[in-house]
Amino acid sequence: MKSRHQLLLLAALCSSPAWADTWLIQNARVFDGERMHASRSVLVEGAKIADADFRGAAPAGAKIVDGKGRTLLPGLIDSHVHAYRHFELPLLFGVTTQIDMFTGVSIMQDATRRMREGSNADQADLYSAGTLATAPGGHGTEYGMAIPTLTKPEEAQAFVDARIAEGSYFIKIVMEAGHPGRAFQSLDAATVRALIEAAHKRGKLAVVHISTLADARTALEAGADGLVHLFLGEQISPQDLDSFAKLARAKKAFVIPTFSVMESIAGLPAADIIGDASAAALLNKLQKSELANGYGKQARPQMMAAPKAVTAALRKAGVPLLAGTDAGNAGTQYGASLHHEMLSLTQAGLTPAEALAAATSVPAQAFKLPSRGRIAKGYKADLLLVDGDPGADIGATRRIVQVWKDGAQVTGLRDAQRAKVAQELQGTPGQVLPADGRISLFSKDKLASPFGAGWMPSNDAFMGGKSTVSLKPLDGPDGVLQVDASVAPGFAYPFAGLAFMPGAQPMQAANLSGAKVLRFRVRGDGQRYGVSIMSQGGNIPVSQPFTAEAEWREVSLALDAFKGVDTAAITMISFSAGPKPGAYQFQISDVRLLAQ
């Protein structure tokens, strides 16, 4: 898998650098972030827009782009993402800025540094809340990473000040009780109000995650600058609809509906993106799978009735509506989903021009983002050129001709991604499995395997964790390996165990599509463990649990149970303890990959 720096090198070969270039996009339909102009020429000098309505002869040396039949837009802004992977994708789909609602502090700080240094040409800019504000056991704590929490109003100012010190651009607050079977602790109204006041005291915006009408009202009454979701429901009464829209307008709040993730929960896939050949050419197998496999397994379109009605009422009341996808969640994908979000906004009552504004000038104004979201003199030359007229057909935004980031074309990055995806689709020859399927050839002398780089210890040390593991071959007719693991805090998802690398080199992909079942024998200390599989293009393993009981038992797992894993490009199969800290011991034997 190519690194980001390798992709940049490939991009340089495909398209010469354009840091100081002058561009003239001639005779294009121009949406300036607020309104559509039938025909304009836009002059770009270096990283800035020099003239949004250029007239006269082209400057000497300017690169000319024919805009006839095309529309030039400001670079798109996704107002709700969780940026922790696939950093290459947003820019390829014309999303030049992302507003992040919760990610790792180091990711936020690195993005801020790159933007400050002017070295962020290959990624979308990122404005992040960093760590969200939630209660112990609240939404945001379920991902295995330790984060600071709070329980009372008196802790609000210190919490906000700590986030600002880390580099948070705004403050994200969670009001979420969950649902039966997945309940969360939630911040109370007094603490939410105190957090909002603490953020405002420091000149920061405060936005609130909600999933019910009651919490939405509470957040607005507490002074929230914006709501980062709407709420699902089969219906909402006319009285509640009118009252809520009036409250949002009176409080001068903005709202990010996030239709993309709500539709995922309602079991409604983004068919317009999934079926789009140009989008598919930029998404690898994992990324396509993440987009296609949403949270809801049964279609419940009736659940979208309330958010559509609320969106229409908010629009009528003049409440600013922002396009945000909640990318990073199942059924969404960075960059690509924003085009679907704009379509969903039009289906909820916005005009195409209003949907375009919701993805450009409106979020730039609401979040006070500098010099972006509009095509105007002195603004960043973050631009998107598309075929057709998205002012009449919002789907035209998907017909991307060119993207500029800080005045530089990203043609090379798009071409490199297409080449990568095409190469992946060609695949590699299937690995011939042993006749008996056995991949564990354990003995007292070595840990052998019939193919691949083989067996090795695996833990979180490479990610800065402190977990350790030792492997000890034991006597036995089938070859037995004892795994002694110590799982320690220090990494978000601490683990330690045993890994099989099926490729010729560690973490190199192998085509194991001929295998349908993973079977092994195990015994141990009675604790719960996990089998994890990773495939090329993914940085998060997919796991299935097993228990190592006192007596030997056989575990059989269908590979299709590891949802999202591409069996034609498996990079690792691991058997690990964690994330609960402590000492673990299990013995494993007779590991097989079977065709049935």
Coordinates of C-alpha atoms in Angstrom, one line a residue:
M1 CA 0.0 0.0 0.0
K2 CA 1.5 3.3 -1.0
S3 CA 2.2 5.9 1.6
R4 CA 0.9 9.5 1.4
H5 CA 4.3 10.6 0.4
Q6 CA 4.5 8.0 -2.4
L7 CA 1.1 9.3 -3.6
L8 CA 2.4 12.8 -3.7
L9 CA 5.3 11.7 -5.8
L10 CA 3.0 9.9 -8.2
A11 CA 0.9 13.0 -8.3
A12 CA 3.9 15.1 -9.2
L13 CA 4.6 12.9 -12.1
C14 CA 1.0 13.1 -13.3
S15 CA 0.6 16.9 -12.9
S16 CA 3.3 19.5 -12.6
P17 CA 3.3 21.5 -9.4
A18 CA 1.1 24.6 -9.5
W19 CA 2.0 26.5 -6.3
A20 CA 2.7 29.8 -8.1
D21 CA 0.6 29.2 -11.2
T22 CA -1.9 31.7 -12.6
W23 CA -5.2 30.1 -13.7
L24 CA -8.0 31.6 -15.7
I25 CA -11.3 29.6 -15.7
Q26 CA -13.2 31.2 -18.6
N27 CA -16.9 31.5 -19.3
A28 CA -18.1 29.2 -16.6
R29 CA -21.4 29.3 -14.7
V30 CA -20.2 30.5 -11.3
F31 CA -21.9 29.8 -7.9
D32 CA -20.1 32.3 -5.7
G33 CA -21.3 30.7 -2.4
E34 CA -24.5 32.7 -2.3
R35 CA -25.9 33.0 -5.9
M36 CA -25.5 31.6 -9.3
H37 CA -24.0 33.7 -12.2
A38 CA -24.7 32.6 -15.7
S39 CA -21.2 33.3 -17.1
R40 CA -18.1 34.6 -15.5
S41 CA -14.3 34.2 -15.7
V42 CA -12.4 33.7 -12.5
L43 CA -8.7 34.5 -12.2
V44 CA -6.5 32.7 -9.7
E45 CA -3.0 33.8 -8.8
G46 CA -1.1 31.5 -6.6
A47 CA -3.2 30.4 -3.6
K48 CA -5.8 33.2 -3.8
I49 CA -8.6 34.3 -6.0
A50 CA -7.4 37.5 -7.7
D51 CA -10.6 38.4 -9.5
A52 CA -14.0 36.7 -9.2
D53 CA -15.4 38.4 -12.3
F54 CA -12.3 38.8 -14.6
R55 CA -12.7 40.7 -17.9
G56 CA -10.2 41.3 -20.6
A57 CA -7.3 39.5 -22.1
A58 CA -5.8 36.5 -20.3
P59 CA -2.6 37.5 -18.3
A60 CA 0.6 36.3 -19.9
G61 CA 1.5 32.8 -18.8
A62 CA -1.9 32.0 -17.4
K63 CA -3.2 28.5 -17.7
I64 CA -6.6 28.6 -19.4
V65 CA -9.5 26.3 -18.4
D66 CA -12.6 26.2 -20.6
G67 CA -15.7 26.6 -18.4
K68 CA -18.3 26.5 -21.1
G69 CA -21.1 24.1 -20.0
R70 CA -19.5 23.8 -16.6
T71 CA -20.1 25.3 -13.2
L72 CA -17.4 26.6 -10.8
L73 CA -18.1 26.3 -7.1
P74 CA -16.2 27.1 -3.9
G75 CA -14.5 24.1 -2.4
L76 CA -17.1 22.2 -0.5
I77 CA -17.2 22.1 3.3
D78 CA -18.4 19.1 5.2
S79 CA -19.7 20.5 8.5
H80 CA -19.8 17.2 10.5
V81 CA -17.1 14.5 10.2
H82 CA -15.0 12.4 12.4
A83 CA -11.5 12.5 10.8
Y84 CA -9.5 9.5 11.8
R85 CA -8.8 7.7 8.5
H86 CA -9.0 7.9 4.7
F87 CA -7.5 11.4 4.8
E88 CA -6.9 11.3 1.1
L89 CA -10.5 11.0 0.1
P90 CA -12.3 14.3 0.8
L91 CA -10.1 16.4 -1.5
L92 CA -10.7 13.9 -4.4
F93 CA -14.4 14.7 -4.2
G94 CA -14.0 18.4 -4.0
V95 CA -14.3 18.7 -0.2
T96 CA -11.5 21.1 0.7
T97 CA -12.5 21.7 4.3
Q98 CA -13.9 19.5 7.0
I99 CA -15.3 20.4 10.4
D100 CA -14.5 17.6 12.8
M101 CA -16.7 16.9 15.8
F102 CA -14.4 14.4 17.6
T103 CA -11.0 12.9 16.8
G104 CA -7.6 12.2 18.3
V105 CA -5.8 15.3 19.7
S106 CA -2.7 14.4 17.8
I107 CA -4.6 14.3 14.5
M108 CA -6.1 17.7 15.2
Q109 CA -2.8 19.2 16.1
D110 CA -1.0 17.7 13.1
A111 CA -3.7 19.1 10.7
T112 CA -3.4 22.5 12.4
R113 CA 0.4 22.5 12.0
R114 CA 0.2 21.6 8.4
M115 CA -2.4 24.3 7.7
R116 CA -0.2 26.9 9.5
E117 CA 2.9 25.9 7.6
G118 CA 1.1 25.8 4.2
S119 CA 1.9 22.1 3.7
N120 CA -1.6 20.8 3.5
A121 CA -2.0 20.7 -0.2
D122 CA -2.8 17.0 -0.4
Q123 CA -5.6 16.9 2.3
A124 CA -8.7 18.9 3.2
D125 CA -8.2 21.5 5.8
L126 CA -9.5 20.5 9.2
Y127 CA -11.2 22.6 12.0
S128 CA -11.7 20.3 14.9
A129 CA -13.4 20.2 18.3
G130 CA -10.8 17.6 19.4
T131 CA -12.2 15.8 22.4
L132 CA -15.9 16.2 22.9
A133 CA -17.5 17.0 26.3
T134 CA -19.4 14.0 27.7
A135 CA -20.2 12.2 30.9
P136 CA -18.4 9.2 32.3
G137 CA -20.0 6.3 30.4
G138 CA -21.4 8.7 27.9
H139 CA -21.5 8.7 24.2
G140 CA -17.9 9.1 23.0
T141 CA -16.4 6.9 25.7
E142 CA -17.4 3.6 23.9
Y143 CA -14.6 3.5 21.4
G144 CA -11.9 2.1 23.8
M145 CA -9.9 5.3 24.1
A146 CA -9.7 7.1 27.5
I147 CA -10.9 10.6 27.3
P148 CA -11.6 13.3 29.9
T149 CA -15.2 13.6 31.1
L150 CA -17.1 15.7 33.5
T151 CA -20.2 15.4 35.7
K152 CA -21.1 18.8 37.1
P153 CA -21.3 22.5 36.1
E154 CA -18.3 23.5 38.4
E155 CA -16.0 21.4 36.1
A156 CA -17.1 23.1 32.9
Q157 CA -14.6 26.0 32.7
A158 CA -11.5 23.8 33.4
F159 CA -12.7 21.3 30.9
V160 CA -13.2 24.0 28.2
D161 CA -9.8 25.6 29.0
A162 CA -8.1 22.2 28.7
R163 CA -9.6 21.6 25.2
I164 CA -8.6 25.1 24.0
A165 CA -5.1 24.5 25.3
E166 CA -5.0 21.3 23.2
G167 CA -6.0 23.3 20.1
S168 CA -9.8 22.8 19.8
Y169 CA -11.3 25.3 17.4
F170 CA -14.7 25.0 19.0
I171 CA -16.4 23.0 21.8
K172 CA -18.6 19.9 21.1
I173 CA -21.0 18.8 23.8
V174 CA -23.0 15.6 24.0
M175 CA -26.6 15.1 25.2
E176 CA -27.3 11.5 24.5
A177 CA -29.1 8.9 26.6
G178 CA -29.0 6.2 23.9
H179 CA -31.8 3.6 23.4
P180 CA -32.8 0.3 25.0
G181 CA -29.9 -2.1 24.7
R182 CA -27.4 0.7 24.2
A183 CA -27.9 3.2 27.0
F184 CA -25.5 6.1 27.8
Q185 CA -25.0 8.4 30.7
S186 CA -25.7 11.9 29.6
L187 CA -24.7 15.4 30.7
D188 CA -27.5 17.2 32.5
A189 CA -28.9 20.5 31.5
A190 CA -27.0 22.5 34.1
T191 CA -23.7 21.1 33.0
V192 CA -24.5 21.7 29.3
R193 CA -25.4 25.3 30.1
A194 CA -22.2 25.8 32.0
L195 CA -20.1 24.3 29.2
I196 CA -21.7 26.7 26.7
E197 CA -21.1 29.6 28.9
A198 CA -17.5 28.6 29.5
A199 CA -16.9 28.3 25.7
H200 CA -18.5 31.7 25.1
K201 CA -16.4 33.2 27.8
R202 CA -13.3 32.2 25.9
G203 CA -14.7 33.3 22.5
K204 CA -15.4 29.8 21.3
L205 CA -18.5 28.4 19.6
A206 CA -20.4 25.6 21.5
V207 CA -22.3 23.0 19.5
V208 CA -24.4 20.2 20.9
H209 CA -25.0 16.6 19.8
I210 CA -28.6 15.6 20.4
S211 CA -30.9 12.8 19.2
T212 CA -34.3 13.8 20.6
L213 CA -36.6 16.8 20.3
A214 CA -36.4 17.3 24.1
D215 CA -32.6 17.5 24.2
A216 CA -32.6 19.7 21.1
R217 CA -34.8 22.2 22.9
T218 CA -32.8 22.0 26.1
A219 CA -29.6 22.7 24.2
L220 CA -31.0 25.7 22.3
E221 CA -32.5 27.1 25.5
A222 CA -29.0 26.8 27.1
G223 CA -27.6 29.0 24.4
A224 CA -26.0 26.5 22.0
D225 CA -24.6 28.1 18.9
G226 CA -25.7 25.1 16.8
L227 CA -27.1 21.6 16.8
V228 CA -24.9 19.0 15.0
H229 CA -27.8 16.5 14.3
L230 CA -31.5 16.3 14.0
F231 CA -33.5 13.4 15.3
L232 CA -35.3 10.5 13.7
G233 CA -39.0 9.9 14.0
E234 CA -42.1 8.8 12.1
Q235 CA -43.9 12.0 12.8
I236 CA -43.8 15.3 14.7
S237 CA -46.8 17.4 15.7
P238 CA -47.5 20.7 13.9
Q239 CA -47.3 22.4 17.3
D240 CA -43.8 20.9 18.1
L241 CA -42.6 21.7 14.6
D242 CA -43.6 25.3 14.8
S243 CA -42.4 25.8 18.3
F244 CA -39.0 24.3 17.6
A245 CA -38.4 26.3 14.5
K246 CA -39.3 29.5 16.3
L247 CA -37.0 28.6 19.2
A248 CA -34.0 27.9 16.8
R249 CA -34.6 31.2 15.0
A250 CA -35.0 33.2 18.3
K251 CA -31.7 31.7 19.6
K252 CA -29.9 32.5 16.3
A253 CA -28.7 29.0 16.2
F254 CA -27.7 26.9 13.1
V255 CA -28.5 23.2 12.5
I256 CA -26.6 20.4 10.8
P257 CA -29.2 17.8 10.0
T258 CA -26.7 15.0 9.0
F259 CA -29.2 13.1 6.7
S260 CA -26.4 10.8 5.6
V261 CA -26.0 9.1 9.0
M262 CA -29.7 9.3 9.8
E263 CA -30.5 7.4 6.6
S264 CA -27.8 4.9 7.5
I265 CA -29.6 4.2 10.8
A266 CA -32.9 4.0 8.9
G267 CA -31.5 1.4 6.5
L268 CA -31.5 3.6 3.5
P269 CA -28.2 3.3 1.5
A270 CA -26.9 6.3 -0.5
A271 CA -27.8 4.7 -3.9
D272 CA -26.9 7.8 -5.9
I273 CA -23.2 7.6 -4.7
I274 CA -23.0 3.8 -4.5
G275 CA -24.1 3.5 -8.1
D276 CA -22.0 6.3 -9.5
A277 CA -19.2 5.0 -11.7
S278 CA -17.0 8.1 -11.2
A279 CA -17.3 7.8 -7.4
A280 CA -16.6 4.1 -7.5
A281 CA -13.4 4.7 -9.5
L282 CA -12.0 6.6 -6.5
L283 CA -13.0 4.2 -3.7
N284 CA -11.2 1.0 -2.8
K285 CA -13.0 -2.1 -1.8
L286 CA -13.0 -1.3 1.9
Q287 CA -14.2 2.3 1.3
K288 CA -17.0 1.0 -0.9
S289 CA -18.0 -1.5 1.7
E290 CA -18.1 1.1 4.4
L291 CA -20.4 3.3 2.3
A292 CA -22.7 0.4 1.3
N293 CA -23.1 -1.2 4.8
G294 CA -25.0 1.1 7.0
Y295 CA -26.3 0.7 10.6
G296 CA -29.9 -0.2 9.7
K297 CA -30.3 -3.7 8.2
Q298 CA -34.0 -3.1 7.3
A299 CA -35.3 -0.1 5.3
R300 CA -37.4 2.1 7.5
P301 CA -38.1 5.2 5.3
Q302 CA -40.8 6.3 7.7
M303 CA -38.1 7.2 10.3
M304 CA -37.0 10.1 8.0
A305 CA -40.4 11.9 8.2
A306 CA -39.6 13.9 11.3
P307 CA -36.2 15.2 10.2
K308 CA -37.4 16.1 6.7
A309 CA -40.4 18.0 8.2
V310 CA -38.1 19.8 10.8
T311 CA -35.6 20.7 8.0
A312 CA -38.4 22.3 5.9
A313 CA -39.7 24.2 8.9
L314 CA -36.2 25.5 9.8
R315 CA -35.7 26.6 6.3
K316 CA -39.0 28.5 6.3
A317 CA -38.1 30.1 9.6
G318 CA -34.7 31.3 8.2
V319 CA -32.5 29.1 10.4
P320 CA -29.1 28.5 8.8
L321 CA -28.8 24.9 7.6
L322 CA -25.4 23.3 7.1
A323 CA -24.5 20.2 5.1
G324 CA -22.7 17.6 7.2
T325 CA -22.5 13.9 6.8
D326 CA -21.1 12.4 10.1
A327 CA -18.5 10.7 7.9
G328 CA -16.5 8.1 9.7
N329 CA -19.7 6.2 10.6
A330 CA -21.1 3.2 8.8
G331 CA -23.0 4.0 5.6
T332 CA -21.0 7.2 5.0
Q333 CA -17.7 8.0 3.3
Y334 CA -15.5 11.0 3.5
G335 CA -16.0 13.4 0.6
A336 CA -18.4 11.2 -1.4
S337 CA -21.2 11.5 1.1
L338 CA -21.4 15.2 1.0
H339 CA -22.7 15.0 -2.5
H340 CA -25.5 12.7 -1.2
E341 CA -26.1 15.1 1.7
M342 CA -26.8 17.9 -0.6
L343 CA -29.3 15.8 -2.5
S344 CA -31.0 14.8 0.7
L345 CA -31.3 18.5 1.7
T346 CA -33.1 19.2 -1.6
Q347 CA -35.4 16.2 -0.9
A348 CA -36.2 17.9 2.5
G349 CA -37.2 21.2 0.9
L350 CA -34.1 23.2 0.1
T351 CA -33.5 24.5 -3.4
P352 CA -30.4 23.3 -5.1
A353 CA -28.8 26.7 -4.7
E354 CA -29.6 26.6 -0.9
A355 CA -28.1 23.1 -0.7
L356 CA -24.9 24.4 -2.4
A357 CA -24.8 27.3 0.1
A358 CA -25.2 24.8 2.9
A359 CA -22.0 23.2 1.8
T360 CA -20.0 26.4 1.1
S361 CA -20.7 29.9 2.4
V362 CA -23.2 29.0 5.2
P363 CA -20.8 26.7 7.2
A364 CA -17.9 29.2 6.6
Q365 CA -20.0 31.9 8.2
A366 CA -21.4 29.8 11.0
F367 CA -18.1 28.4 12.1
K368 CA -16.2 31.6 11.3
L369 CA -13.8 29.9 8.9
P370 CA -11.3 32.3 7.4
S371 CA -11.3 33.1 3.7
R372 CA -13.3 30.2 2.3
G373 CA -16.8 29.1 1.2
R374 CA -17.1 31.9 -1.4
I375 CA -15.6 32.8 -4.8
A376 CA -14.5 36.3 -4.1
K377 CA -11.3 38.4 -4.4
G378 CA -8.8 37.5 -1.7
Y379 CA -10.4 34.2 -0.8
K380 CA -8.6 30.9 -0.8
A381 CA -8.4 29.3 -4.3
D382 CA -10.2 26.2 -3.1
L383 CA -12.4 25.5 -6.1
L384 CA -14.5 22.8 -7.7
L385 CA -15.4 22.7 -11.4
V386 CA -18.2 20.3 -12.5
D387 CA -20.0 19.5 -15.7
G388 CA -23.6 20.8 -15.9
D389 CA -25.6 23.0 -13.7
P390 CA -26.0 21.9 -10.0
G391 CA -28.3 24.9 -9.6
A392 CA -30.9 23.0 -11.6
D393 CA -29.7 19.4 -10.8
I394 CA -27.8 19.0 -7.6
G395 CA -26.5 15.7 -8.8
A396 CA -24.2 17.6 -11.2
T397 CA -21.8 18.2 -8.3
R398 CA -20.7 14.5 -8.7
R399 CA -19.6 15.2 -12.3
I400 CA -16.2 16.6 -11.2
V401 CA -13.9 18.0 -13.9
Q402 CA -11.3 19.6 -11.6
V403 CA -10.5 20.4 -8.0
W404 CA -8.1 23.1 -6.8
K405 CA -6.7 23.3 -3.3
D406 CA -4.9 26.6 -2.4
G407 CA -4.6 27.3 -6.2
A408 CA -3.0 23.9 -7.0
Q409 CA -4.8 21.3 -9.2
V410 CA -5.3 17.9 -7.6
T411 CA -5.5 16.1 -10.9
G412 CA -2.5 14.0 -10.0
L413 CA -4.0 12.9 -6.7
R414 CA -7.2 11.9 -8.4
D415 CA -5.3 10.0 -11.1
A416 CA -3.1 8.2 -8.5
Q417 CA -6.2 7.1 -6.5
R418 CA -7.9 5.8 -9.7
A419 CA -4.7 3.8 -10.6
K420 CA -4.6 2.4 -7.1
V421 CA -8.2 1.3 -7.2
A422 CA -7.9 -0.1 -10.6
Q423 CA -4.8 -2.1 -9.5
E424 CA -6.7 -3.5 -6.5
L425 CA -9.6 -4.5 -8.7
Q426 CA -7.3 -6.6 -10.9
G427 CA -6.4 -8.5 -7.8
T428 CA -3.7 -11.0 -7.1
P429 CA -3.8 -14.8 -7.8
G430 CA -5.5 -16.8 -5.1
Q431 CA -3.3 -18.4 -2.5
V432 CA -3.4 -22.2 -2.8
L433 CA -4.4 -23.5 0.6
P434 CA -3.0 -26.7 2.0
A435 CA -5.1 -29.8 1.3
D436 CA -6.0 -30.1 5.0
G437 CA -6.2 -26.3 5.5
R438 CA -3.7 -26.3 8.3
I439 CA -1.7 -23.0 8.6
S440 CA -0.2 -23.6 12.0
L441 CA 2.9 -25.8 11.9
F442 CA 4.1 -25.3 15.4
S443 CA 7.0 -27.2 16.9
K444 CA 9.5 -26.7 19.7
D445 CA 12.0 -25.5 17.1
K446 CA 10.0 -22.9 15.2
L447 CA 6.6 -21.5 14.4
A448 CA 6.2 -22.5 10.8
S449 CA 3.4 -22.0 8.2
P450 CA 2.9 -23.4 4.7
F451 CA 2.9 -20.0 3.1
G452 CA 3.3 -16.3 4.0
A453 CA 5.6 -14.5 6.4
G454 CA 4.1 -16.7 9.1
W455 CA 3.4 -16.5 12.8
M456 CA 4.7 -13.8 15.2
P457 CA 3.9 -12.0 18.4
S458 CA 1.7 -9.0 18.1
N459 CA 1.0 -6.2 20.5
D460 CA 0.3 -2.4 20.7
A461 CA 3.9 -1.4 21.2
F462 CA 4.2 -0.1 17.6
M463 CA 1.4 2.4 18.5
G464 CA 3.1 3.5 21.7
G465 CA 1.2 1.0 23.9
K466 CA 2.7 -0.9 26.8
S467 CA 1.2 -4.4 26.4
T468 CA 3.6 -7.3 26.1
V469 CA 3.4 -10.9 24.9
S470 CA 5.5 -14.1 24.9
L471 CA 5.0 -17.2 22.8
K472 CA 6.1 -20.7 24.1
P473 CA 5.8 -23.8 21.9
L474 CA 4.7 -26.9 23.9
D475 CA 4.8 -30.6 23.2
G476 CA 1.7 -32.0 21.5
P477 CA 0.8 -34.1 18.5
D478 CA -0.8 -31.2 16.7
G479 CA 1.7 -28.5 17.7
V480 CA 0.6 -26.4 20.6
L481 CA 1.6 -22.7 21.3
Q482 CA 1.1 -21.1 24.6
V483 CA 0.4 -17.3 24.5
D484 CA 1.1 -15.3 27.7
A485 CA -0.1 -11.7 27.4
S486 CA -0.1 -8.7 29.6
V487 CA -2.5 -6.0 28.4
A488 CA -1.7 -2.6 29.8
P489 CA -3.2 0.9 29.5
G490 CA -1.3 3.3 27.2
F491 CA -3.0 2.8 23.8
A492 CA -6.6 3.5 23.0
Y493 CA -7.3 -0.1 22.2
P494 CA -4.6 -2.1 24.1
F495 CA -4.0 -5.7 22.9
A496 CA -1.4 -8.4 22.9
G497 CA -1.4 -11.9 21.2
L498 CA -0.5 -13.9 18.2
A499 CA -0.6 -12.9 14.5
F500 CA -0.5 -14.8 11.2
M501 CA 0.8 -12.8 8.2
P502 CA -0.4 -14.5 5.0
G503 CA 1.6 -12.3 2.6
A504 CA 5.2 -12.8 1.6
Q505 CA 6.1 -9.9 3.9
P506 CA 4.4 -8.8 7.2
M507 CA 1.2 -6.8 6.4
Q508 CA 1.5 -7.6 2.7
A509 CA -1.9 -8.7 1.3
A510 CA -2.7 -12.2 0.3
N511 CA -5.7 -13.5 -1.7
L512 CA -7.4 -15.9 0.7
S513 CA -10.7 -15.8 -1.1
G514 CA -10.6 -19.6 -1.5
A515 CA -11.1 -19.9 2.3
K516 CA -14.5 -19.7 3.8
V517 CA -14.0 -20.9 7.4
L518 CA -11.3 -20.2 10.1
R519 CA -11.1 -23.1 12.5
F520 CA -8.8 -23.7 15.5
R521 CA -8.5 -25.4 18.9
V522 CA -8.0 -23.4 22.1
R523 CA -8.0 -23.7 25.8
G524 CA -7.0 -21.3 28.6
D525 CA -7.9 -19.1 31.5
G526 CA -11.6 -18.8 30.9
Q527 CA -11.2 -15.2 29.6
R528 CA -12.7 -13.6 26.5
Y529 CA -10.4 -13.1 23.5
G530 CA -10.8 -11.9 19.9
V531 CA -9.9 -13.1 16.4
S532 CA -9.2 -10.1 14.3
I533 CA -8.7 -9.8 10.5
M534 CA -7.4 -6.9 8.5
S535 CA -7.4 -6.4 4.8
Q536 CA -5.6 -4.1 2.5
G537 CA -6.8 -0.5 2.6
G538 CA -8.2 -0.8 6.2
N539 CA -6.6 0.4 9.3
I540 CA -9.2 -1.0 11.8
P541 CA -9.3 -4.8 12.2
V542 CA -12.7 -6.6 12.2
S543 CA -13.1 -8.9 15.2
Q544 CA -15.1 -11.9 16.4
P545 CA -15.0 -13.0 20.1
F546 CA -14.1 -16.4 21.5
T547 CA -13.5 -17.7 25.1
A548 CA -10.5 -19.8 26.1
E549 CA -12.1 -22.3 28.5
A550 CA -10.3 -24.7 30.7
E551 CA -10.7 -27.7 28.4
W552 CA -9.8 -27.9 24.7
R553 CA -12.6 -26.8 22.4
E554 CA -12.9 -26.2 18.7
V555 CA -13.8 -22.7 17.4
S556 CA -15.2 -22.4 13.9
L557 CA -15.8 -18.9 12.4
A558 CA -17.2 -18.1 8.9
L559 CA -15.0 -15.5 7.2
D560 CA -18.1 -13.7 5.9
A561 CA -18.9 -12.9 9.5
F562 CA -16.0 -10.5 9.5
K563 CA -18.0 -7.7 7.8
G564 CA -16.1 -5.3 5.6
V565 CA -13.0 -7.6 5.3
D566 CA -11.9 -8.2 1.7
T567 CA -10.8 -11.9 1.8
A568 CA -8.9 -11.3 -1.5
A569 CA -6.5 -9.0 0.2
I570 CA -6.0 -10.1 3.8
T571 CA -3.0 -8.7 5.6
M572 CA -3.3 -10.2 9.0
I573 CA -5.2 -12.7 11.2
S574 CA -4.6 -12.3 14.9
F575 CA -5.7 -14.0 18.2
S576 CA -5.5 -11.4 20.9
A577 CA -6.3 -10.4 24.5
G578 CA -7.6 -7.0 25.3
P579 CA -8.7 -4.2 25.6
K580 CA -9.4 -5.0 29.3
P581 CA -6.1 -4.6 31.1
G582 CA -4.7 -7.6 32.9
A583 CA -2.8 -10.9 32.6
Y584 CA -4.0 -13.5 30.0
Q585 CA -3.0 -17.0 29.0
F586 CA -4.3 -19.3 26.3
Q587 CA -3.0 -22.2 24.2
I588 CA -3.8 -22.6 20.6
S589 CA -3.4 -25.5 18.1
D590 CA -4.5 -26.8 14.7
V591 CA -5.3 -23.5 13.0
R592 CA -6.9 -24.1 9.6
L593 CA -8.3 -22.1 6.7
L594 CA -10.9 -24.3 5.1
A595 CA -12.8 -24.0 1.8
Q596 CA -16.1 -25.0 3.5

